[in-house]
Amino acid sequence: MSLEIRKAERKDCSLILEFIKELAEFEKLSHEVVATANDLESTLFGDDPHAEVFLGFYEGQPAGFTLFFYNYSTFLGKRGLYLEDLYVKEHLRGKGIGKALLINLAKHAVDQNCARFEWSVLDWNTKAIDFYKSLGADPMDEWTVHRVTGQNLIKLAATKR
């Protein structure tokens, strides 16, 4: 397999956005993507980067990506790595690209002295769940994700204490 994985650069913002849009389409969430290439450029490669990206190229062609950021575990007293997005182009799935991208990120987490590496997966995506379990990932079934966005976030922020 001819697979190259490299850190994304500023010039890759359009490709990263293309991957994000394809992932959103797969997850049936295209209507939620409002990010632009300019947004990605400022938040990934500006003065204060908020996340990082690795890109995978299969036989010289864009194949997939991982987008991640660091969090912190108070219990462990160390930072962790949170995988926000993993995506492999549909026609290239089953070639080991997703596994290679995850291994690359696990190595990066170890190199950065992270205590853990975690991510979320949609409960209907049984193929992904089975794949992650095969790599040794443990589902955190006792945890439920909560989110406040949009107008609810603005309303909460404006609430008097």
Short mmCIF file of N, CA and C in Angstrom, two decimals:
data_model
loop_
_atom_site.label_atom_id
_atom_site.label_comp_id
_atom_site.label_asym_id
_atom_site.label_seq_id
_atom_site.Cartn_x
_atom_site.Cartn_y
_atom_site.Cartn_z
N MET A 1 0.84 -1.18 0.00
CA MET A 1 0.00 0.00 0.00
C MET A 1 0.89 1.24 0.00
N SER A 2 0.63 2.15 -0.91
CA SER A 2 1.37 3.40 -0.98
C SER A 2 0.56 4.47 -0.26
N LEU A 3 0.87 4.65 1.04
CA LEU A 3 0.15 5.62 1.85
C LEU A 3 1.14 6.57 2.50
N GLU A 4 0.91 7.87 2.32
CA GLU A 4 1.70 8.90 2.96
C GLU A 4 0.78 9.65 3.92
N ILE A 5 1.26 9.87 5.13
CA ILE A 5 0.52 10.69 6.10
C ILE A 5 1.42 11.84 6.48
N ARG A 6 0.86 13.05 6.40
CA ARG A 6 1.65 14.22 6.76
C ARG A 6 0.78 15.24 7.48
N LYS A 7 1.43 16.12 8.22
CA LYS A 7 0.76 17.21 8.91
C LYS A 7 0.22 18.18 7.85
N ALA A 8 -1.00 18.65 8.06
CA ALA A 8 -1.59 19.61 7.13
C ALA A 8 -0.89 20.96 7.24
N GLU A 9 -0.95 21.69 6.13
CA GLU A 9 -0.37 23.03 6.06
C GLU A 9 -1.47 24.01 5.63
N ARG A 10 -1.18 25.28 5.77
CA ARG A 10 -2.13 26.34 5.42
C ARG A 10 -2.72 26.14 4.02
N LYS A 11 -1.90 25.71 3.09
CA LYS A 11 -2.34 25.54 1.70
C LYS A 11 -3.39 24.41 1.55
N ASP A 12 -3.58 23.60 2.60
CA ASP A 12 -4.49 22.45 2.54
C ASP A 12 -5.92 22.76 3.00
N CYS A 13 -6.22 24.00 3.31
CA CYS A 13 -7.53 24.33 3.89
C CYS A 13 -8.70 23.91 3.00
N SER A 14 -8.59 24.10 1.70
CA SER A 14 -9.68 23.70 0.80
C SER A 14 -9.88 22.19 0.82
N LEU A 15 -8.80 21.43 0.85
CA LEU A 15 -8.88 19.98 0.93
C LEU A 15 -9.50 19.54 2.26
N ILE A 16 -9.09 20.17 3.34
CA ILE A 16 -9.65 19.84 4.65
C ILE A 16 -11.16 20.10 4.65
N LEU A 17 -11.57 21.23 4.09
CA LEU A 17 -13.00 21.55 4.02
C LEU A 17 -13.74 20.53 3.15
N GLU A 18 -13.13 20.09 2.08
CA GLU A 18 -13.74 19.06 1.23
C GLU A 18 -13.98 17.78 2.04
N PHE A 19 -12.99 17.37 2.81
CA PHE A 19 -13.14 16.18 3.66
C PHE A 19 -14.24 16.39 4.70
N ILE A 20 -14.28 17.56 5.32
CA ILE A 20 -15.31 17.85 6.32
C ILE A 20 -16.70 17.74 5.71
N LYS A 21 -16.87 18.28 4.51
CA LYS A 21 -18.17 18.23 3.84
C LYS A 21 -18.56 16.79 3.48
N GLU A 22 -17.60 16.00 3.04
CA GLU A 22 -17.88 14.60 2.71
C GLU A 22 -18.25 13.82 3.97
N LEU A 23 -17.54 14.07 5.07
CA LEU A 23 -17.87 13.43 6.34
C LEU A 23 -19.27 13.82 6.78
N ALA A 24 -19.61 15.09 6.69
CA ALA A 24 -20.94 15.56 7.08
C ALA A 24 -22.02 14.90 6.23
N GLU A 25 -21.76 14.73 4.96
CA GLU A 25 -22.73 14.06 4.09
C GLU A 25 -22.93 12.61 4.53
N PHE A 26 -21.84 11.91 4.83
CA PHE A 26 -21.92 10.53 5.31
C PHE A 26 -22.73 10.46 6.60
N GLU A 27 -22.53 11.43 7.50
CA GLU A 27 -23.22 11.44 8.78
C GLU A 27 -24.62 12.04 8.71
N LYS A 28 -25.04 12.41 7.51
CA LYS A 28 -26.36 13.03 7.30
C LYS A 28 -26.48 14.35 8.05
N LEU A 29 -25.37 15.11 8.06
CA LEU A 29 -25.32 16.38 8.78
C LEU A 29 -24.82 17.53 7.91
N SER A 30 -24.95 17.40 6.60
CA SER A 30 -24.45 18.43 5.69
C SER A 30 -25.01 19.80 6.01
N HIS A 31 -26.24 19.84 6.46
CA HIS A 31 -26.90 21.11 6.76
C HIS A 31 -26.23 21.86 7.91
N GLU A 32 -25.38 21.20 8.67
CA GLU A 32 -24.73 21.84 9.80
C GLU A 32 -23.37 22.45 9.46
N VAL A 33 -22.83 22.16 8.29
CA VAL A 33 -21.50 22.66 7.93
C VAL A 33 -21.63 24.10 7.44
N VAL A 34 -21.06 25.01 8.22
CA VAL A 34 -21.03 26.42 7.83
C VAL A 34 -19.59 26.93 7.71
N ALA A 35 -18.63 26.09 8.08
CA ALA A 35 -17.21 26.47 8.03
C ALA A 35 -16.80 26.78 6.59
N THR A 36 -15.87 27.72 6.46
CA THR A 36 -15.29 28.05 5.16
C THR A 36 -13.79 27.75 5.21
N ALA A 37 -13.17 27.76 4.06
CA ALA A 37 -11.71 27.58 4.01
C ALA A 37 -11.02 28.69 4.80
N ASN A 38 -11.56 29.91 4.76
CA ASN A 38 -10.98 31.02 5.54
C ASN A 38 -11.10 30.77 7.03
N ASP A 39 -12.25 30.22 7.47
CA ASP A 39 -12.41 29.87 8.88
C ASP A 39 -11.34 28.87 9.30
N LEU A 40 -11.14 27.85 8.48
CA LEU A 40 -10.14 26.83 8.79
C LEU A 40 -8.74 27.42 8.82
N GLU A 41 -8.46 28.30 7.89
CA GLU A 41 -7.13 28.92 7.85
C GLU A 41 -6.85 29.69 9.14
N SER A 42 -7.83 30.45 9.62
CA SER A 42 -7.58 31.25 10.82
C SER A 42 -7.57 30.39 12.09
N THR A 43 -8.40 29.36 12.15
CA THR A 43 -8.48 28.57 13.39
C THR A 43 -7.47 27.42 13.46
N LEU A 44 -6.99 26.97 12.31
CA LEU A 44 -6.00 25.89 12.30
C LEU A 44 -4.57 26.39 12.12
N PHE A 45 -4.41 27.54 11.45
CA PHE A 45 -3.07 28.00 11.10
C PHE A 45 -2.81 29.45 11.48
N GLY A 46 -3.70 30.05 12.25
CA GLY A 46 -3.52 31.43 12.68
C GLY A 46 -2.56 31.53 13.86
N ASP A 47 -2.62 32.68 14.54
CA ASP A 47 -1.72 32.93 15.66
C ASP A 47 -1.97 32.00 16.85
N ASP A 48 -3.22 31.56 17.00
CA ASP A 48 -3.59 30.69 18.13
C ASP A 48 -4.35 29.48 17.58
N PRO A 49 -3.64 28.50 17.02
CA PRO A 49 -4.33 27.34 16.42
C PRO A 49 -5.15 26.57 17.46
N HIS A 50 -6.36 26.19 17.07
CA HIS A 50 -7.27 25.49 17.98
C HIS A 50 -7.29 23.99 17.77
N ALA A 51 -6.77 23.52 16.66
CA ALA A 51 -6.77 22.10 16.34
C ALA A 51 -5.65 21.84 15.33
N GLU A 52 -5.39 20.57 15.09
CA GLU A 52 -4.37 20.17 14.13
C GLU A 52 -4.95 19.10 13.21
N VAL A 53 -4.31 18.90 12.08
CA VAL A 53 -4.81 17.96 11.08
C VAL A 53 -3.65 17.15 10.51
N PHE A 54 -3.90 15.85 10.33
CA PHE A 54 -3.03 15.00 9.53
C PHE A 54 -3.82 14.60 8.30
N LEU A 55 -3.15 14.59 7.16
CA LEU A 55 -3.76 14.19 5.89
C LEU A 55 -3.14 12.88 5.42
N GLY A 56 -3.99 12.02 4.84
CA GLY A 56 -3.53 10.78 4.26
C GLY A 56 -3.67 10.82 2.75
N PHE A 57 -2.64 10.36 2.06
CA PHE A 57 -2.64 10.31 0.60
C PHE A 57 -2.35 8.87 0.17
N TYR A 58 -3.27 8.30 -0.59
CA TYR A 58 -3.15 6.94 -1.08
C TYR A 58 -2.77 7.00 -2.55
N GLU A 59 -1.62 6.43 -2.88
CA GLU A 59 -1.09 6.46 -4.25
C GLU A 59 -1.10 7.88 -4.80
N GLY A 60 -0.72 8.83 -3.93
CA GLY A 60 -0.57 10.22 -4.33
C GLY A 60 -1.85 11.04 -4.33
N GLN A 61 -2.99 10.41 -4.08
CA GLN A 61 -4.28 11.12 -4.11
C GLN A 61 -4.82 11.31 -2.69
N PRO A 62 -5.48 12.45 -2.42
CA PRO A 62 -6.06 12.66 -1.09
C PRO A 62 -7.01 11.52 -0.73
N ALA A 63 -6.79 10.94 0.45
CA ALA A 63 -7.57 9.76 0.86
C ALA A 63 -8.37 9.98 2.13
N GLY A 64 -7.86 10.78 3.06
CA GLY A 64 -8.56 10.96 4.32
C GLY A 64 -7.82 11.91 5.24
N PHE A 65 -8.41 12.11 6.41
CA PHE A 65 -7.80 13.03 7.37
C PHE A 65 -8.21 12.72 8.79
N THR A 66 -7.42 13.25 9.72
CA THR A 66 -7.80 13.30 11.13
C THR A 66 -7.65 14.74 11.57
N LEU A 67 -8.63 15.22 12.33
CA LEU A 67 -8.58 16.55 12.92
C LEU A 67 -8.71 16.35 14.43
N PHE A 68 -7.80 16.93 15.21
CA PHE A 68 -7.76 16.67 16.64
C PHE A 68 -7.34 17.91 17.40
N PHE A 69 -7.56 17.87 18.70
CA PHE A 69 -7.10 18.93 19.60
C PHE A 69 -6.79 18.30 20.95
N TYR A 70 -6.19 19.08 21.82
CA TYR A 70 -5.83 18.58 23.14
C TYR A 70 -6.87 18.99 24.17
N ASN A 71 -7.12 18.10 25.11
CA ASN A 71 -7.97 18.40 26.26
C ASN A 71 -7.14 18.10 27.50
N TYR A 72 -7.79 18.07 28.65
CA TYR A 72 -7.04 17.86 29.88
C TYR A 72 -7.83 16.98 30.83
N SER A 73 -7.16 16.04 31.45
CA SER A 73 -7.77 15.17 32.45
C SER A 73 -7.33 15.60 33.84
N THR A 74 -8.28 16.09 34.63
CA THR A 74 -7.94 16.46 36.01
C THR A 74 -7.60 15.23 36.83
N PHE A 75 -8.23 14.10 36.54
CA PHE A 75 -7.96 12.87 37.30
C PHE A 75 -6.54 12.36 37.04
N LEU A 76 -6.08 12.49 35.81
CA LEU A 76 -4.75 11.99 35.46
C LEU A 76 -3.67 13.05 35.59
N GLY A 77 -4.09 14.32 35.61
CA GLY A 77 -3.12 15.41 35.70
C GLY A 77 -2.28 15.56 34.45
N LYS A 78 -2.83 15.15 33.32
CA LYS A 78 -2.13 15.25 32.04
C LYS A 78 -3.13 15.61 30.95
N ARG A 79 -2.58 16.06 29.84
CA ARG A 79 -3.46 16.35 28.72
C ARG A 79 -3.78 15.07 27.96
N GLY A 80 -4.85 15.15 27.21
CA GLY A 80 -5.26 14.06 26.35
C GLY A 80 -5.42 14.57 24.93
N LEU A 81 -5.61 13.66 24.01
CA LEU A 81 -5.82 14.01 22.61
C LEU A 81 -7.25 13.61 22.25
N TYR A 82 -8.01 14.56 21.72
CA TYR A 82 -9.39 14.29 21.32
C TYR A 82 -9.48 14.34 19.80
N LEU A 83 -9.90 13.24 19.22
CA LEU A 83 -10.09 13.13 17.77
C LEU A 83 -11.48 13.66 17.44
N GLU A 84 -11.53 14.79 16.78
CA GLU A 84 -12.82 15.37 16.38
C GLU A 84 -13.35 14.69 15.13
N ASP A 85 -12.47 14.49 14.14
CA ASP A 85 -12.89 13.89 12.87
C ASP A 85 -11.87 12.90 12.36
N LEU A 86 -12.38 11.77 11.90
CA LEU A 86 -11.61 10.80 11.12
C LEU A 86 -12.46 10.52 9.90
N TYR A 87 -11.87 10.65 8.73
CA TYR A 87 -12.62 10.39 7.51
C TYR A 87 -11.70 9.79 6.47
N VAL A 88 -12.22 8.77 5.79
CA VAL A 88 -11.56 8.16 4.64
C VAL A 88 -12.57 8.16 3.50
N LYS A 89 -12.13 8.58 2.33
CA LYS A 89 -13.02 8.61 1.17
C LYS A 89 -13.65 7.23 0.97
N GLU A 90 -14.93 7.24 0.64
CA GLU A 90 -15.70 5.99 0.59
C GLU A 90 -15.08 4.93 -0.31
N HIS A 91 -14.61 5.31 -1.49
CA HIS A 91 -14.07 4.32 -2.43
C HIS A 91 -12.71 3.76 -1.99
N LEU A 92 -12.13 4.34 -0.93
CA LEU A 92 -10.83 3.87 -0.44
C LEU A 92 -10.93 3.13 0.89
N ARG A 93 -12.14 2.97 1.40
CA ARG A 93 -12.30 2.28 2.68
C ARG A 93 -11.98 0.79 2.51
N GLY A 94 -11.48 0.19 3.57
CA GLY A 94 -11.12 -1.23 3.53
C GLY A 94 -9.69 -1.48 3.10
N LYS A 95 -8.92 -0.42 2.89
CA LYS A 95 -7.53 -0.55 2.46
C LYS A 95 -6.54 -0.30 3.61
N GLY A 96 -7.06 -0.13 4.82
CA GLY A 96 -6.19 0.09 5.97
C GLY A 96 -5.83 1.55 6.21
N ILE A 97 -6.44 2.46 5.47
CA ILE A 97 -6.10 3.88 5.60
C ILE A 97 -6.58 4.43 6.94
N GLY A 98 -7.81 4.11 7.33
CA GLY A 98 -8.33 4.58 8.61
C GLY A 98 -7.50 4.08 9.76
N LYS A 99 -7.13 2.81 9.70
CA LYS A 99 -6.28 2.23 10.75
C LYS A 99 -4.94 2.94 10.80
N ALA A 100 -4.34 3.19 9.64
CA ALA A 100 -3.05 3.88 9.59
C ALA A 100 -3.16 5.30 10.15
N LEU A 101 -4.25 5.99 9.85
CA LEU A 101 -4.45 7.34 10.37
C LEU A 101 -4.60 7.32 11.90
N LEU A 102 -5.30 6.32 12.43
CA LEU A 102 -5.46 6.20 13.88
C LEU A 102 -4.15 5.83 14.56
N ILE A 103 -3.39 4.92 13.96
CA ILE A 103 -2.09 4.56 14.51
C ILE A 103 -1.17 5.78 14.53
N ASN A 104 -1.18 6.53 13.45
CA ASN A 104 -0.39 7.76 13.38
C ASN A 104 -0.75 8.71 14.51
N LEU A 105 -2.04 8.86 14.76
CA LEU A 105 -2.50 9.77 15.82
C LEU A 105 -2.17 9.22 17.20
N ALA A 106 -2.26 7.91 17.38
CA ALA A 106 -1.87 7.30 18.66
C ALA A 106 -0.39 7.54 18.93
N LYS A 107 0.44 7.39 17.91
CA LYS A 107 1.87 7.66 18.07
C LYS A 107 2.10 9.12 18.42
N HIS A 108 1.35 10.00 17.78
CA HIS A 108 1.47 11.43 18.07
C HIS A 108 1.08 11.70 19.53
N ALA A 109 0.01 11.07 19.99
CA ALA A 109 -0.44 11.24 21.38
C ALA A 109 0.65 10.79 22.35
N VAL A 110 1.26 9.66 22.08
CA VAL A 110 2.33 9.15 22.94
C VAL A 110 3.53 10.11 22.90
N ASP A 111 3.89 10.57 21.71
CA ASP A 111 5.01 11.51 21.57
C ASP A 111 4.76 12.81 22.33
N GLN A 112 3.49 13.21 22.42
CA GLN A 112 3.12 14.45 23.10
C GLN A 112 2.81 14.23 24.59
N ASN A 113 3.11 13.04 25.08
CA ASN A 113 2.90 12.68 26.49
C ASN A 113 1.43 12.80 26.91
N CYS A 114 0.53 12.42 26.03
CA CYS A 114 -0.89 12.42 26.36
C CYS A 114 -1.23 11.17 27.16
N ALA A 115 -2.11 11.33 28.12
CA ALA A 115 -2.51 10.20 28.96
C ALA A 115 -3.60 9.37 28.31
N ARG A 116 -4.33 9.97 27.36
CA ARG A 116 -5.38 9.22 26.69
C ARG A 116 -5.68 9.81 25.32
N PHE A 117 -6.39 9.03 24.55
CA PHE A 117 -6.77 9.36 23.17
C PHE A 117 -8.22 8.93 23.05
N GLU A 118 -9.10 9.88 22.79
CA GLU A 118 -10.52 9.54 22.77
C GLU A 118 -11.26 10.26 21.66
N TRP A 119 -12.48 9.77 21.38
CA TRP A 119 -13.32 10.33 20.34
C TRP A 119 -14.74 9.86 20.57
N SER A 120 -15.66 10.43 19.81
CA SER A 120 -17.06 10.03 19.84
C SER A 120 -17.41 9.39 18.51
N VAL A 121 -18.41 8.54 18.54
CA VAL A 121 -18.89 7.90 17.31
C VAL A 121 -20.42 7.85 17.37
N LEU A 122 -21.05 8.09 16.24
CA LEU A 122 -22.50 8.02 16.18
C LEU A 122 -22.96 6.60 16.49
N ASP A 123 -24.01 6.47 17.31
CA ASP A 123 -24.43 5.14 17.77
C ASP A 123 -24.93 4.23 16.65
N TRP A 124 -25.34 4.81 15.52
CA TRP A 124 -25.81 3.99 14.40
C TRP A 124 -24.67 3.48 13.51
N ASN A 125 -23.46 3.99 13.71
CA ASN A 125 -22.34 3.63 12.85
C ASN A 125 -21.63 2.38 13.39
N THR A 126 -22.33 1.25 13.26
CA THR A 126 -21.84 0.00 13.84
C THR A 126 -20.53 -0.48 13.20
N LYS A 127 -20.33 -0.19 11.92
CA LYS A 127 -19.06 -0.56 11.29
C LYS A 127 -17.89 0.14 11.97
N ALA A 128 -18.07 1.43 12.24
CA ALA A 128 -17.00 2.18 12.91
C ALA A 128 -16.81 1.68 14.33
N ILE A 129 -17.91 1.43 15.05
CA ILE A 129 -17.82 0.96 16.43
C ILE A 129 -17.06 -0.37 16.49
N ASP A 130 -17.40 -1.28 15.59
CA ASP A 130 -16.70 -2.58 15.56
C ASP A 130 -15.22 -2.39 15.21
N PHE A 131 -14.93 -1.49 14.27
CA PHE A 131 -13.56 -1.20 13.88
C PHE A 131 -12.77 -0.66 15.08
N TYR A 132 -13.35 0.31 15.79
CA TYR A 132 -12.66 0.90 16.94
C TYR A 132 -12.42 -0.14 18.04
N LYS A 133 -13.40 -0.99 18.28
CA LYS A 133 -13.23 -2.04 19.29
C LYS A 133 -12.10 -2.99 18.89
N SER A 134 -11.98 -3.28 17.59
CA SER A 134 -10.94 -4.19 17.12
C SER A 134 -9.54 -3.62 17.36
N LEU A 135 -9.45 -2.29 17.53
CA LEU A 135 -8.17 -1.64 17.80
C LEU A 135 -7.89 -1.48 19.29
N GLY A 136 -8.84 -1.94 20.11
CA GLY A 136 -8.65 -1.86 21.55
C GLY A 136 -9.36 -0.69 22.22
N ALA A 137 -10.19 0.02 21.49
CA ALA A 137 -10.92 1.15 22.07
C ALA A 137 -12.07 0.62 22.92
N ASP A 138 -12.27 1.24 24.07
CA ASP A 138 -13.36 0.88 24.97
C ASP A 138 -14.48 1.90 24.85
N PRO A 139 -15.72 1.45 24.58
CA PRO A 139 -16.83 2.40 24.56
C PRO A 139 -17.10 2.92 25.98
N MET A 140 -17.39 4.19 26.08
CA MET A 140 -17.65 4.82 27.37
C MET A 140 -19.16 4.96 27.53
N ASP A 141 -19.84 3.82 27.62
CA ASP A 141 -21.30 3.79 27.62
C ASP A 141 -21.94 4.52 28.80
N GLU A 142 -21.20 4.67 29.87
CA GLU A 142 -21.77 5.32 31.04
C GLU A 142 -21.79 6.85 30.92
N TRP A 143 -21.20 7.39 29.87
CA TRP A 143 -21.15 8.84 29.65
C TRP A 143 -22.13 9.24 28.56
N THR A 144 -22.79 10.36 28.74
CA THR A 144 -23.68 10.93 27.74
C THR A 144 -23.17 12.31 27.37
N VAL A 145 -23.01 12.56 26.10
CA VAL A 145 -22.53 13.85 25.62
C VAL A 145 -23.66 14.87 25.71
N HIS A 146 -23.34 16.05 26.20
CA HIS A 146 -24.28 17.17 26.22
C HIS A 146 -23.66 18.31 25.42
N ARG A 147 -24.52 19.10 24.77
CA ARG A 147 -24.01 20.18 23.93
C ARG A 147 -24.97 21.36 23.99
N VAL A 148 -24.40 22.55 24.04
CA VAL A 148 -25.17 23.78 23.94
C VAL A 148 -24.59 24.55 22.76
N THR A 149 -25.41 24.90 21.78
CA THR A 149 -24.94 25.61 20.59
C THR A 149 -25.92 26.71 20.19
N GLY A 150 -25.51 27.52 19.24
CA GLY A 150 -26.38 28.51 18.62
C GLY A 150 -27.03 29.45 19.63
N GLN A 151 -28.33 29.66 19.43
CA GLN A 151 -29.07 30.57 20.29
C GLN A 151 -29.10 30.12 21.74
N ASN A 152 -29.12 28.81 21.98
CA ASN A 152 -29.10 28.33 23.35
C ASN A 152 -27.79 28.68 24.06
N LEU A 153 -26.69 28.68 23.33
CA LEU A 153 -25.41 29.08 23.91
C LEU A 153 -25.43 30.57 24.25
N ILE A 154 -25.93 31.36 23.33
CA ILE A 154 -26.01 32.80 23.55
C ILE A 154 -26.92 33.10 24.75
N LYS A 155 -28.05 32.42 24.81
CA LYS A 155 -28.99 32.61 25.92
C LYS A 155 -28.36 32.22 27.26
N LEU A 156 -27.67 31.08 27.29
CA LEU A 156 -27.00 30.64 28.52
C LEU A 156 -25.93 31.65 28.95
N ALA A 157 -25.15 32.12 28.01
CA ALA A 157 -24.09 33.08 28.33
C ALA A 157 -24.64 34.39 28.88
N ALA A 158 -25.85 34.76 28.46
CA ALA A 158 -26.46 36.01 28.91
C ALA A 158 -27.25 35.85 30.21
N THR A 159 -27.38 34.64 30.71
CA THR A 159 -28.13 34.39 31.94
C THR A 159 -27.42 35.01 33.13
N LYS A 160 -28.20 35.69 33.97
CA LYS A 160 -27.66 36.28 35.20
C LYS A 160 -27.35 35.17 36.19
N ARG A 161 -26.22 35.29 36.85
CA ARG A 161 -25.84 34.29 37.84
C ARG A 161 -26.64 34.57 39.06
#
